[in-house]
PDB file of C-alpha atoms in Angstrom:
ATOM      1  CA  UNK A   1      -7.921 -16.254 -12.815  1.00 74.00           C
ATOM      2  CA  UNK A   2      -4.275 -16.694 -11.838  1.00 84.00           C
ATOM      3  CA  UNK A   3      -2.636 -19.760 -13.393  1.00 94.00           C
ATOM      4  CA  UNK A   4      -0.787 -21.302 -10.458  1.00 97.00           C
ATOM      5  CA  UNK A   5       0.764 -23.993 -12.634  1.00 98.00           C
ATOM      6  CA  UNK A   6       2.310 -21.354 -14.899  1.00 98.00           C
ATOM      7  CA  UNK A   7       3.543 -19.357 -11.908  1.00 98.00           C
ATOM      8  CA  UNK A   8       5.235 -22.399 -10.421  1.00 99.00           C
ATOM      9  CA  UNK A   9       6.831 -23.183 -13.777  1.00 99.00           C
ATOM     10  CA  UNK A  10       8.252 -19.653 -13.900  1.00 99.00           C
ATOM     11  CA  UNK A  11       9.469 -19.971 -10.320  1.00 99.00           C
ATOM     12  CA  UNK A  12      11.225 -23.225 -11.187  1.00 99.00           C
ATOM     13  CA  UNK A  13      12.819 -21.664 -14.261  1.00 99.00           C
ATOM     14  CA  UNK A  14      14.006 -18.596 -12.337  1.00 99.00           C
ATOM     15  CA  UNK A  15      15.487 -20.808  -9.626  1.00 99.00           C
ATOM     16  CA  UNK A  16      17.121 -23.126 -12.154  1.00 99.00           C
ATOM     17  CA  UNK A  17      18.804 -20.190 -13.895  1.00 99.00           C
ATOM     18  CA  UNK A  18      20.320 -18.982 -10.635  1.00 99.00           C
ATOM     19  CA  UNK A  19      21.218 -22.552  -9.687  1.00 99.00           C
ATOM     20  CA  UNK A  20      23.156 -22.917 -12.943  1.00 99.00           C
ATOM     21  CA  UNK A  21      25.019 -19.699 -12.178  1.00 99.00           C
ATOM     22  CA  UNK A  22      26.305 -20.816  -8.775  1.00 99.00           C
ATOM     23  CA  UNK A  23      26.477 -24.622  -8.817  1.00 98.00           C
ATOM     24  CA  UNK A  24      29.982 -26.010  -9.215  1.00 96.00           C
ATOM     25  CA  UNK A  25      31.750 -22.708  -8.606  1.00 98.00           C
ATOM     26  CA  UNK A  26      34.906 -22.774  -6.473  1.00 98.00           C
ATOM     27  CA  UNK A  27      34.690 -21.765  -2.808  1.00 97.00           C
ATOM     28  CA  UNK A  28      36.359 -18.440  -3.551  1.00 98.00           C
ATOM     29  CA  UNK A  29      33.338 -17.406  -5.624  1.00 99.00           C
ATOM     30  CA  UNK A  30      30.931 -18.335  -2.846  1.00 99.00           C
ATOM     31  CA  UNK A  31      32.787 -16.062  -0.444  1.00 98.00           C
ATOM     32  CA  UNK A  32      32.688 -13.005  -2.725  1.00 99.00           C
ATOM     33  CA  UNK A  33      30.827 -10.043  -1.210  1.00 98.00           C
ATOM     34  CA  UNK A  34      27.539  -8.999  -2.780  1.00 98.00           C
ATOM     35  CA  UNK A  35      26.009  -5.503  -2.731  1.00 95.00           C
ATOM     36  CA  UNK A  36      24.067  -6.469   0.411  1.00 93.00           C
ATOM     37  CA  UNK A  37      26.262  -5.357   3.323  1.00 93.00           C
ATOM     38  CA  UNK A  38      27.817  -8.310   5.098  1.00 95.00           C
ATOM     39  CA  UNK A  39      26.401 -10.885   2.708  1.00 97.00           C
ATOM     40  CA  UNK A  40      28.462 -13.117   0.443  1.00 99.00           C
ATOM     41  CA  UNK A  41      27.169 -15.170  -2.465  1.00 99.00           C
ATOM     42  CA  UNK A  42      26.695 -18.000   0.030  1.00 99.00           C
ATOM     43  CA  UNK A  43      24.532 -15.777   2.244  1.00 99.00           C
ATOM     44  CA  UNK A  44      22.299 -14.929  -0.719  1.00 98.00           C
ATOM     45  CA  UNK A  45      21.630 -18.579  -1.549  1.00 99.00           C
ATOM     46  CA  UNK A  46      21.272 -19.462   2.136  1.00 99.00           C
ATOM     47  CA  UNK A  47      18.679 -16.697   2.442  1.00 97.00           C
ATOM     48  CA  UNK A  48      16.667 -18.132  -0.444  1.00 98.00           C
ATOM     49  CA  UNK A  49      16.885 -21.619   1.050  1.00 99.00           C
ATOM     50  CA  UNK A  50      15.831 -20.340   4.466  1.00 98.00           C
ATOM     51  CA  UNK A  51      12.888 -18.402   3.034  1.00 96.00           C
ATOM     52  CA  UNK A  52      11.700 -21.479   1.141  1.00 98.00           C
ATOM     53  CA  UNK A  53      11.945 -23.374   4.424  1.00 98.00           C
ATOM     54  CA  UNK A  54       9.804 -20.923   6.395  1.00 97.00           C
ATOM     55  CA  UNK A  55       7.352 -20.622   3.484  1.00 97.00           C
ATOM     56  CA  UNK A  56       6.957 -24.398   3.518  1.00 98.00           C
ATOM     57  CA  UNK A  57       6.336 -24.245   7.258  1.00 98.00           C
ATOM     58  CA  UNK A  58       3.673 -21.580   6.708  1.00 98.00           C
ATOM     59  CA  UNK A  59       1.993 -23.765   4.088  1.00 98.00           C
ATOM     60  CA  UNK A  60       2.036 -26.956   6.151  1.00 98.00           C
ATOM     61  CA  UNK A  61       1.867 -25.819   9.788  1.00 98.00           C
ATOM     62  CA  UNK A  62       0.320 -22.370  10.208  1.00 96.00           C
ATOM     63  CA  UNK A  63       0.417 -22.508  13.996  1.00 96.00           C
ATOM     64  CA  UNK A  64       4.036 -23.612  13.956  1.00 97.00           C
ATOM     65  CA  UNK A  65       4.946 -20.785  11.604  1.00 97.00           C
ATOM     66  CA  UNK A  66       3.262 -18.125  13.734  1.00 95.00           C
ATOM     67  CA  UNK A  67       4.877 -19.567  16.849  1.00 96.00           C
ATOM     68  CA  UNK A  68       8.295 -19.308  15.206  1.00 94.00           C
ATOM     69  CA  UNK A  69       7.645 -15.668  14.349  1.00 93.00           C
ATOM     70  CA  UNK A  70       6.663 -14.816  17.898  1.00 93.00           C
ATOM     71  CA  UNK A  71       9.615 -16.759  19.306  1.00 93.00           C
ATOM     72  CA  UNK A  72      12.228 -14.904  17.250  1.00 91.00           C
ATOM     73  CA  UNK A  73      14.682 -13.430  19.776  1.00 89.00           C
ATOM     74  CA  UNK A  74      15.313 -10.338  17.674  1.00 90.00           C
ATOM     75  CA  UNK A  75      12.823  -9.681  14.840  1.00 86.00           C
ATOM     76  CA  UNK A  76      15.159  -7.049  13.413  1.00 85.00           C
ATOM     77  CA  UNK A  77      17.765  -9.760  12.826  1.00 90.00           C
ATOM     78  CA  UNK A  78      15.391 -12.436  11.582  1.00 91.00           C
ATOM     79  CA  UNK A  79      16.652 -12.348   8.005  1.00 91.00           C
ATOM     80  CA  UNK A  80      20.337 -12.230   8.892  1.00 93.00           C
ATOM     81  CA  UNK A  81      19.925 -14.983  11.454  1.00 95.00           C
ATOM     82  CA  UNK A  82      18.044 -17.140   8.960  1.00 96.00           C
ATOM     83  CA  UNK A  83      20.743 -16.782   6.334  1.00 97.00           C
ATOM     84  CA  UNK A  84      23.449 -17.547   8.885  1.00 97.00           C
ATOM     85  CA  UNK A  85      21.562 -20.620  10.083  1.00 97.00           C
ATOM     86  CA  UNK A  86      21.381 -22.056   6.569  1.00 98.00           C
ATOM     87  CA  UNK A  87      25.007 -21.416   5.605  1.00 98.00           C
ATOM     88  CA  UNK A  88      26.813 -24.618   4.617  1.00 98.00           C
ATOM     89  CA  UNK A  89      29.565 -25.779   2.259  1.00 98.00           C
ATOM     90  CA  UNK A  90      28.594 -24.905  -1.335  1.00 98.00           C
ATOM     91  CA  UNK A  91      27.531 -28.359  -2.541  1.00 98.00           C
ATOM     92  CA  UNK A  92      25.499 -28.989   0.609  1.00 98.00           C
ATOM     93  CA  UNK A  93      23.900 -25.550   0.446  1.00 99.00           C
ATOM     94  CA  UNK A  94      22.876 -25.950  -3.196  1.00 99.00           C
ATOM     95  CA  UNK A  95      21.345 -29.351  -2.494  1.00 99.00           C
ATOM     96  CA  UNK A  96      19.457 -28.002   0.498  1.00 99.00           C
ATOM     97  CA  UNK A  97      18.101 -25.156  -1.616  1.00 99.00           C
ATOM     98  CA  UNK A  98      17.043 -27.553  -4.367  1.00 99.00           C
ATOM     99  CA  UNK A  99      15.222 -29.884  -1.987  1.00 99.00           C
ATOM    100  CA  UNK A 100      13.522 -27.030  -0.174  1.00 99.00           C
ATOM    101  CA  UNK A 101      12.272 -25.189  -3.223  1.00 99.00           C
ATOM    102  CA  UNK A 102      10.973 -28.409  -4.786  1.00 99.00           C
ATOM    103  CA  UNK A 103       9.073 -29.238  -1.603  1.00 99.00           C
ATOM    104  CA  UNK A 104       7.571 -25.762  -1.459  1.00 99.00           C
ATOM    105  CA  UNK A 105       6.482 -25.882  -5.099  1.00 99.00           C
ATOM    106  CA  UNK A 106       4.821 -29.266  -4.632  1.00 99.00           C
ATOM    107  CA  UNK A 107       3.008 -28.039  -1.532  1.00 99.00           C
ATOM    108  CA  UNK A 108       1.759 -24.875  -3.221  1.00 99.00           C
ATOM    109  CA  UNK A 109       0.574 -26.875  -6.220  1.00 98.00           C
ATOM    110  CA  UNK A 110      -1.474 -29.151  -3.971  1.00 98.00           C
ATOM    111  CA  UNK A 111      -2.925 -26.399  -1.766  1.00 97.00           C
ATOM    112  CA  UNK A 112      -6.731 -26.234  -1.556  1.00 95.00           C
ATOM    113  CA  UNK A 113      -8.452 -23.587  -3.644  1.00 92.00           C
ATOM    114  CA  UNK A 114      -9.037 -20.425  -1.635  1.00 94.00           C
ATOM    115  CA  UNK A 115      -6.554 -21.194   1.121  1.00 96.00           C
ATOM    116  CA  UNK A 116      -4.581 -18.305   2.617  1.00 97.00           C
ATOM    117  CA  UNK A 117      -1.134 -18.905   4.065  1.00 97.00           C
ATOM    118  CA  UNK A 118       0.169 -16.921   7.041  1.00 96.00           C
ATOM    119  CA  UNK A 119       3.175 -14.766   6.321  1.00 92.00           C
ATOM    120  CA  UNK A 120       5.048 -11.830   7.812  1.00 87.00           C
ATOM    121  CA  UNK A 121       2.396  -9.175   8.317  1.00 80.00           C
ATOM    122  CA  UNK A 122      -0.100 -10.610   5.858  1.00 85.00           C
ATOM    123  CA  UNK A 123      -1.820 -13.708   4.526  1.00 92.00           C
ATOM    124  CA  UNK A 124      -1.065 -14.937   1.024  1.00 91.00           C
ATOM    125  CA  UNK A 125      -2.674 -17.182  -1.518  1.00 96.00           C
ATOM    126  CA  UNK A 126      -0.461 -19.925  -2.993  1.00 97.00           C
ATOM    127  CA  UNK A 127      -0.285 -17.878  -6.200  1.00 96.00           C
ATOM    128  CA  UNK A 128       0.879 -14.828  -4.275  1.00 92.00           C
ATOM    129  CA  UNK A 129       3.496 -16.896  -2.488  1.00 93.00           C
ATOM    130  CA  UNK A 130       4.773 -18.240  -5.807  1.00 95.00           C
ATOM    131  CA  UNK A 131       4.926 -14.728  -7.222  1.00 92.00           C
ATOM    132  CA  UNK A 132       6.794 -13.545  -4.149  1.00 89.00           C
ATOM    133  CA  UNK A 133       9.340 -16.297  -4.578  1.00 95.00           C
ATOM    134  CA  UNK A 134       9.860 -15.364  -8.243  1.00 95.00           C
ATOM    135  CA  UNK A 135      10.487 -11.761  -7.307  1.00 93.00           C
ATOM    136  CA  UNK A 136      12.867 -12.566  -4.487  1.00 94.00           C
ATOM    137  CA  UNK A 137      14.768 -15.204  -6.437  1.00 97.00           C
ATOM    138  CA  UNK A 138      15.287 -12.763  -9.295  1.00 97.00           C
ATOM    139  CA  UNK A 139      16.314  -9.857  -7.050  1.00 96.00           C
ATOM    140  CA  UNK A 140      18.801 -11.871  -5.016  1.00 97.00           C
ATOM    141  CA  UNK A 141      20.001 -13.453  -8.227  1.00 98.00           C
ATOM    142  CA  UNK A 142      20.926  -9.964  -9.391  1.00 98.00           C
ATOM    143  CA  UNK A 143      22.985  -9.511  -6.231  1.00 98.00           C
ATOM    144  CA  UNK A 144      24.797 -12.777  -6.954  1.00 99.00           C
ATOM    145  CA  UNK A 145      25.372 -11.853 -10.581  1.00 99.00           C
ATOM    146  CA  UNK A 146      26.788  -8.481  -9.533  1.00 98.00           C
ATOM    147  CA  UNK A 147      29.226 -10.207  -7.188  1.00 98.00           C
ATOM    148  CA  UNK A 148      30.345 -12.632  -9.888  1.00 99.00           C
ATOM    149  CA  UNK A 149      30.557 -10.011 -12.627  1.00 98.00           C
ATOM    150  CA  UNK A 150      27.922 -11.727 -14.747  1.00 98.00           C
ATOM    151  CA  UNK A 151      25.309 -10.041 -16.938  1.00 96.00           C
ATOM    152  CA  UNK A 152      22.083 -12.023 -16.848  1.00 96.00           C
ATOM    153  CA  UNK A 153      19.694 -11.776 -19.799  1.00 96.00           C
ATOM    154  CA  UNK A 154      16.217 -10.455 -19.111  1.00 97.00           C
ATOM    155  CA  UNK A 155      13.372 -12.941 -19.490  1.00 98.00           C
ATOM    156  CA  UNK A 156       9.596 -12.807 -19.762  1.00 98.00           C
ATOM    157  CA  UNK A 157       9.462 -13.811 -16.097  1.00 98.00           C
ATOM    158  CA  UNK A 158      10.167 -10.182 -15.255  1.00 99.00           C
ATOM    159  CA  UNK A 159       6.479  -9.556 -15.932  1.00 98.00           C
ATOM    160  CA  UNK A 160       5.754 -10.805 -12.412  1.00 97.00           C
ATOM    161  CA  UNK A 161       8.257  -8.407 -10.859  1.00 97.00           C
ATOM    162  CA  UNK A 162       7.033  -5.498 -12.969  1.00 98.00           C
ATOM    163  CA  UNK A 163       3.422  -6.102 -11.984  1.00 96.00           C
ATOM    164  CA  UNK A 164       4.330  -6.106  -8.312  1.00 92.00           C
ATOM    165  CA  UNK A 165       6.372  -2.964  -8.765  1.00 95.00           C
ATOM    166  CA  UNK A 166       3.362  -1.224 -10.271  1.00 97.00           C
ATOM    167  CA  UNK A 167       0.969  -2.441  -7.608  1.00 93.00           C
ATOM    168  CA  UNK A 168       3.152  -1.068  -4.818  1.00 92.00           C
ATOM    169  CA  UNK A 169       3.250   2.539  -6.020  1.00 97.00           C
ATOM    170  CA  UNK A 170       1.300   3.755  -2.994  1.00 96.00           C
ATOM    171  CA  UNK A 171       3.474   1.759  -0.633  1.00 92.00           C
ATOM    172  CA  UNK A 172       6.621   3.526  -1.790  1.00 94.00           C
ATOM    173  CA  UNK A 173       5.121   6.911  -0.977  1.00 96.00           C
ATOM    174  CA  UNK A 174       3.665   5.770   2.342  1.00 94.00           C
ATOM    175  CA  UNK A 175       6.867   4.296   3.779  1.00 92.00           C
ATOM    176  CA  UNK A 176       8.701   7.509   2.926  1.00 94.00           C
ATOM    177  CA  UNK A 177       6.103   9.516   4.856  1.00 95.00           C
ATOM    178  CA  UNK A 178       4.625  11.121   1.768  1.00 97.00           C
ATOM    179  CA  UNK A 179       0.951  11.391   0.815  1.00 97.00           C
ATOM    180  CA  UNK A 180      -0.183   8.533  -1.388  1.00 98.00           C
ATOM    181  CA  UNK A 181      -1.123  10.014  -4.767  1.00 97.00           C
ATOM    182  CA  UNK A 182      -4.744   9.855  -5.853  1.00 96.00           C
ATOM    183  CA  UNK A 183      -4.030  10.453  -9.530  1.00 97.00           C
ATOM    184  CA  UNK A 184      -3.236   7.378 -11.637  1.00 98.00           C
ATOM    185  CA  UNK A 185       0.044   6.582 -13.323  1.00 99.00           C
ATOM    186  CA  UNK A 186       0.460   4.801 -16.632  1.00 99.00           C
ATOM    187  CA  UNK A 187       3.445   2.460 -16.954  1.00 99.00           C
ATOM    188  CA  UNK A 188       4.606   1.231 -20.362  1.00 99.00           C
ATOM    189  CA  UNK A 189       7.593  -1.092 -20.392  1.00 99.00           C
ATOM    190  CA  UNK A 190       9.585  -2.561 -23.258  1.00 99.00           C
ATOM    191  CA  UNK A 191       9.551  -6.296 -22.570  1.00 98.00           C
ATOM    192  CA  UNK A 192      12.506  -8.558 -23.391  1.00 97.00           C
ATOM    193  CA  UNK A 193      10.640 -10.037 -26.375  1.00 96.00           C
ATOM    194  CA  UNK A 194       9.812  -6.654 -27.867  1.00 96.00           C
ATOM    195  CA  UNK A 195       6.250  -6.492 -26.582  1.00 97.00           C
ATOM    196  CA  UNK A 196       4.954  -3.697 -24.366  1.00 98.00           C
ATOM    197  CA  UNK A 197       3.752  -4.374 -20.840  1.00 99.00           C
ATOM    198  CA  UNK A 198       1.259  -1.698 -19.846  1.00 99.00           C
ATOM    199  CA  UNK A 199      -0.308  -0.942 -16.475  1.00 98.00           C
ATOM    200  CA  UNK A 200      -2.694   1.798 -15.414  1.00 98.00           C
ATOM    201  CA  UNK A 201      -5.144   3.953 -17.385  1.00 98.00           C
ATOM    202  CA  UNK A 202      -4.072   4.713 -20.945  1.00 98.00           C
ATOM    203  CA  UNK A 203      -5.139   8.350 -20.561  1.00 98.00           C
ATOM    204  CA  UNK A 204      -3.243   9.031 -17.323  1.00 99.00           C
ATOM    205  CA  UNK A 205      -1.266  12.269 -17.420  1.00 98.00           C
ATOM    206  CA  UNK A 206       1.565  10.816 -15.341  1.00 99.00           C
ATOM    207  CA  UNK A 207       3.587   8.141 -17.095  1.00 99.00           C
ATOM    208  CA  UNK A 208       6.670   5.974 -16.684  1.00 99.00           C
ATOM    209  CA  UNK A 209       8.300   4.399 -19.717  1.00 99.00           C
ATOM    210  CA  UNK A 210      11.446   2.402 -20.336  1.00 99.00           C
ATOM    211  CA  UNK A 211      12.901  -1.109 -20.382  1.00 99.00           C
ATOM    212  CA  UNK A 212      11.099  -3.649 -18.210  1.00 99.00           C
ATOM    213  CA  UNK A 213      14.350  -4.832 -16.654  1.00 99.00           C
ATOM    214  CA  UNK A 214      15.262  -1.295 -15.620  1.00 99.00           C
ATOM    215  CA  UNK A 215      11.880  -0.839 -13.964  1.00 99.00           C
ATOM    216  CA  UNK A 216      12.308  -4.100 -12.067  1.00 98.00           C
ATOM    217  CA  UNK A 217      15.792  -3.107 -10.939  1.00 98.00           C
ATOM    218  CA  UNK A 218      14.398   0.188  -9.665  1.00 98.00           C
ATOM    219  CA  UNK A 219      11.427  -1.149  -7.690  1.00 96.00           C
ATOM    220  CA  UNK A 220      13.579  -3.839  -6.041  1.00 95.00           C
ATOM    221  CA  UNK A 221      16.239  -1.175  -5.369  1.00 94.00           C
ATOM    222  CA  UNK A 222      18.975  -3.047  -7.216  1.00 96.00           C
ATOM    223  CA  UNK A 223      19.991   0.063  -9.183  1.00 96.00           C
ATOM    224  CA  UNK A 224      19.811   3.800  -8.665  1.00 96.00           C
ATOM    225  CA  UNK A 225      17.387   5.725 -10.812  1.00 97.00           C
ATOM    226  CA  UNK A 226      20.157   7.740 -12.442  1.00 97.00           C
ATOM    227  CA  UNK A 227      21.696   4.554 -13.849  1.00 97.00           C
ATOM    228  CA  UNK A 228      18.510   3.393 -15.567  1.00 98.00           C
ATOM    229  CA  UNK A 229      16.813   4.314 -18.841  1.00 98.00           C
ATOM    230  CA  UNK A 230      13.454   5.159 -17.293  1.00 99.00           C
ATOM    231  CA  UNK A 231      11.520   8.294 -18.221  1.00 99.00           C
ATOM    232  CA  UNK A 232       8.958   9.906 -15.935  1.00 99.00           C
ATOM    233  CA  UNK A 233       6.356  12.342 -17.248  1.00 99.00           C
ATOM    234  CA  UNK A 234       4.427  14.337 -14.665  1.00 98.00           C
ATOM    235  CA  UNK A 235       5.133  15.167 -11.014  1.00 98.00           C
ATOM    236  CA  UNK A 236       3.637  12.005  -9.506  1.00 98.00           C
ATOM    237  CA  UNK A 237       5.560   9.706 -11.823  1.00 99.00           C
ATOM    238  CA  UNK A 238       8.753  11.640 -11.235  1.00 98.00           C
ATOM    239  CA  UNK A 239       8.437  11.468  -7.453  1.00 98.00           C
ATOM    240  CA  UNK A 240       7.520   7.785  -7.601  1.00 98.00           C
ATOM    241  CA  UNK A 241      10.826   6.896  -9.242  1.00 98.00           C
ATOM    242  CA  UNK A 242      12.579   8.423  -6.232  1.00 96.00           C
ATOM    243  CA  UNK A 243      10.629   6.405  -3.639  1.00 96.00           C
ATOM    244  CA  UNK A 244       9.657   3.200  -5.460  1.00 96.00           C
ATOM    245  CA  UNK A 245       9.883   0.225  -3.125  1.00 91.00           C
ATOM    246  CA  UNK A 246       8.335  -3.142  -3.916  1.00 85.00           C
ATOM    247  CA  UNK A 247       8.887  -4.528  -0.444  1.00 77.00           C
ATOM    248  CA  UNK A 248       7.442  -3.682   2.937  1.00 64.00           C
ATOM    249  CA  UNK A 249       9.117  -2.323   5.986  1.00 66.00           C
ATOM    250  CA  UNK A 250      10.925   0.992   6.446  1.00 75.00           C
ATOM    251  CA  UNK A 251      12.442   2.799   3.475  1.00 82.00           C
ATOM    252  CA  UNK A 252      15.282   0.819   1.943  1.00 76.00           C
ATOM    253  CA  UNK A 253      18.667   2.464   1.567  1.00 79.00           C
ATOM    254  CA  UNK A 254      18.771   1.612  -2.117  1.00 83.00           C
ATOM    255  CA  UNK A 255      21.887   1.642  -4.266  1.00 89.00           C
ATOM    256  CA  UNK A 256      24.280   4.472  -4.794  1.00 89.00           C
ATOM    257  CA  UNK A 257      24.449   5.763  -8.358  1.00 92.00           C
ATOM    258  CA  UNK A 258      27.331   4.420 -10.404  1.00 88.00           C
ATOM    259  CA  UNK A 259      28.930   7.848 -10.151  1.00 71.00           C
ATOM    260  CA  UNK A 260      29.027   7.675  -6.364  1.00 61.00           C
ATOM    261  CA  UNK A 261      26.523   9.803  -4.453  1.00 49.00           C
ATOM    262  CA  UNK A 262      23.037  11.246  -4.672  1.00 44.00           C
ATOM    263  CA  UNK A 263      23.748  14.435  -2.753  1.00 40.00           C
ATOM    264  CA  UNK A 264      27.407  15.227  -3.230  1.00 35.00           C
ATOM    265  CA  UNK A 265      28.312  13.703   0.113  1.00 33.00           C
ATOM    266  CA  UNK A 266      29.285  10.222   1.157  1.00 31.00           C
ATOM    267  CA  UNK A 267      28.162   7.356  -1.064  1.00 32.00           C
ATOM    268  CA  UNK A 268      24.694   6.058  -0.267  1.00 35.00           C
ATOM    269  CA  UNK A 269      24.465   2.719   1.478  1.00 35.00           C
ATOM    270  CA  UNK A 270      23.976  -0.111  -0.983  1.00 36.00           C
ATOM    271  CA  UNK A 271      20.822  -2.139  -0.740  1.00 39.00           C
ATOM    272  CA  UNK A 272      20.927  -4.981   1.697  1.00 41.00           C
ATOM    273  CA  UNK A 273      19.189  -8.317   1.767  1.00 45.00           C
ATOM    274  CA  UNK A 274      15.427  -8.335   1.878  1.00 46.00           C
ATOM    275  CA  UNK A 275      13.042  -9.665   4.387  1.00 44.00           C
ATOM    276  CA  UNK A 276      11.165 -12.669   3.125  1.00 39.00           C
ATOM    277  CA  UNK A 277       8.144 -11.299   1.549  1.00 40.00           C
ATOM    278  CA  UNK A 278       4.546 -11.212   1.557  1.00 37.00           C
ATOM    279  CA  UNK A 279       3.158  -8.484  -0.573  1.00 37.00           C
ATOM    280  CA  UNK A 280       1.055  -5.825   0.939  1.00 37.00           C
ATOM    281  CA  UNK A 281      -1.141  -4.361  -1.732  1.00 36.00           C
ATOM    282  CA  UNK A 282      -0.805  -0.791  -0.612  1.00 34.00           C
ATOM    283  CA  UNK A 283      -3.301   1.978  -0.997  1.00 33.00           C
ATOM    284  CA  UNK A 284      -3.621   3.797  -4.260  1.00 35.00           C
ATOM    285  CA  UNK A 285      -5.607   4.102  -7.464  1.00 36.00           C
ATOM    286  CA  UNK A 286      -3.154   2.298  -9.665  1.00 36.00           C
ATOM    287  CA  UNK A 287      -4.858  -1.073  -9.891  1.00 35.00           C
ATOM    288  CA  UNK A 288      -5.584  -1.763 -13.565  1.00 32.00           C
ATOM    289  CA  UNK A 289      -8.981  -3.022 -12.508  1.00 31.00           C
ATOM    290  CA  UNK A 290      -9.662   0.260 -10.820  1.00 33.00           C
ATOM    291  CA  UNK A 291      -9.666  -1.005  -7.234  1.00 32.00           C
ATOM    292  CA  UNK A 292      -7.558   0.217  -4.372  1.00 33.00           C
ATOM    293  CA  UNK A 293      -5.625  -2.353  -2.392  1.00 34.00           C
ATOM    294  CA  UNK A 294      -5.165  -1.432   1.221  1.00 31.00           C
ATOM    295  CA  UNK A 295      -2.119  -1.719   3.375  1.00 31.00           C
ATOM    296  CA  UNK A 296      -2.033  -4.382   6.067  1.00 31.00           C
ATOM    297  CA  UNK A 297      -1.153  -4.253   9.702  1.00 30.00           C
ATOM    298  CA  UNK A 298       2.337  -5.727   9.328  1.00 30.00           C
ATOM    299  CA  UNK A 299       1.899  -7.437  12.670  1.00 30.00           C
ATOM    300  CA  UNK A 300       3.299 -10.964  12.296  1.00 29.00           C
ATOM    301  CA  UNK A 301       0.975 -12.157  15.035  1.00 29.00           C
ATOM    302  CA  UNK A 302      -2.058 -10.720  13.294  1.00 29.00           C
ATOM    303  CA  UNK A 303      -1.649 -11.374   9.585  1.00 30.00           C
ATOM    304  CA  UNK A 304      -4.074  -9.424   7.488  1.00 31.00           C
ATOM    305  CA  UNK A 305      -5.972 -10.631   4.473  1.00 31.00           C
ATOM    306  CA  UNK A 306      -4.136  -8.737   1.755  1.00 31.00           C
ATOM    307  CA  UNK A 307      -2.150 -10.912  -0.588  1.00 31.00           C
ATOM    308  CA  UNK A 308       1.235 -10.145  -1.868  1.00 34.00           C
ATOM    309  CA  UNK A 309       4.931 -10.594  -2.101  1.00 36.00           C
ATOM    310  CA  UNK A 310       8.158  -9.107  -0.931  1.00 38.00           C
ATOM    311  CA  UNK A 311      11.088  -8.709  -2.869  1.00 36.00           C
ATOM    312  CA  UNK A 312      13.430  -6.504  -1.602  1.00 37.00           C
ATOM    313  CA  UNK A 313      16.498  -4.594  -1.498  1.00 37.00           C
ATOM    314  CA  UNK A 314      17.150  -3.562   2.058  1.00 39.00           C
ATOM    315  CA  UNK A 315      16.999  -5.463   5.308  1.00 39.00           C
ATOM    316  CA  UNK A 316      13.387  -4.478   5.477  1.00 35.00           C
ATOM    317  CA  UNK A 317      10.613  -5.385   7.842  1.00 32.00           C
ATOM    318  CA  UNK A 318       7.638  -7.448   6.864  1.00 33.00           C
ATOM    319  CA  UNK A 319       6.996  -8.203   3.251  1.00 38.00           C
ATOM    320  CA  UNK A 320       5.853  -5.933   0.589  1.00 34.00           C
ATOM    321  CA  UNK A 321       4.168  -5.955  -2.799  1.00 36.00           C
ATOM    322  CA  UNK A 322       0.676  -7.097  -3.339  1.00 34.00           C
ATOM    323  CA  UNK A 323      -1.090  -9.082  -5.964  1.00 33.00           C
ATOM    324  CA  UNK A 324      -4.699 -10.141  -6.080  1.00 29.00           C
ATOM    325  CA  UNK A 325      -5.325 -13.251  -4.048  1.00 32.00           C
TER     326      UNK A 325
END
């Protein structure tokens, strides 16, 4: 059974780490561009604050949340508009983010057992929502760190991101218009504490190995495959590393390799900000328990019952990765 208390503690710790990175910085740092096109450091934090706000609305007023989704003047600009709406002077923005994330955590902690919260294209358990927030906070924190020239140490909290990345294998293939593989993939990751995080059947012929942080950077499209120390064995694993996407919506642009391009032409577009997430557990055979999660409808007006999270690298559509409810 998922330990919601532990998830919320990890969410608080992930948020506090990013808070410590940005709080008290001069205005010039807040205006620095991040790898997300058109987004500064301030936009990244405003996006997190806005997403906490709409998540709180979903948890406290389901009808109001769904009405706000349907009333959006331009769904394609929902994320950008939300970030712009929450922009404020640095001290005010940080305080707003702190208040909002604390309110969301308290609400999730008090949610009735078995409740499902409406989200963009899905319905999520409180545990799934907390996991989604961990993933998104970490991914956008990487964007902020890149802008500020800071190297952030990997933590055990990456386990949540890695699990979502594994669970969305089928989704990455599907959104790129490729057949979802039926053969399993084994993933073995070197965790920050020296342990190994393993997912999938131990006897699978296709395998992915490497540092956990590198895997998380790949599935959230914060780094190009060629810049990471990940090894793929087998054709399915190799193709997966080219299409991995732990967020829903159309294929993300991803990041250009550090060398410049993927095809000898113009540099690839860097990854943009993500849509607030709600994991779709997409089809595939890669559930450690042996079950196949199915993709949802992604219709905000008709949320489906799959749980999940989004954490994302491009201005994607409805949320992405799935975890058991």
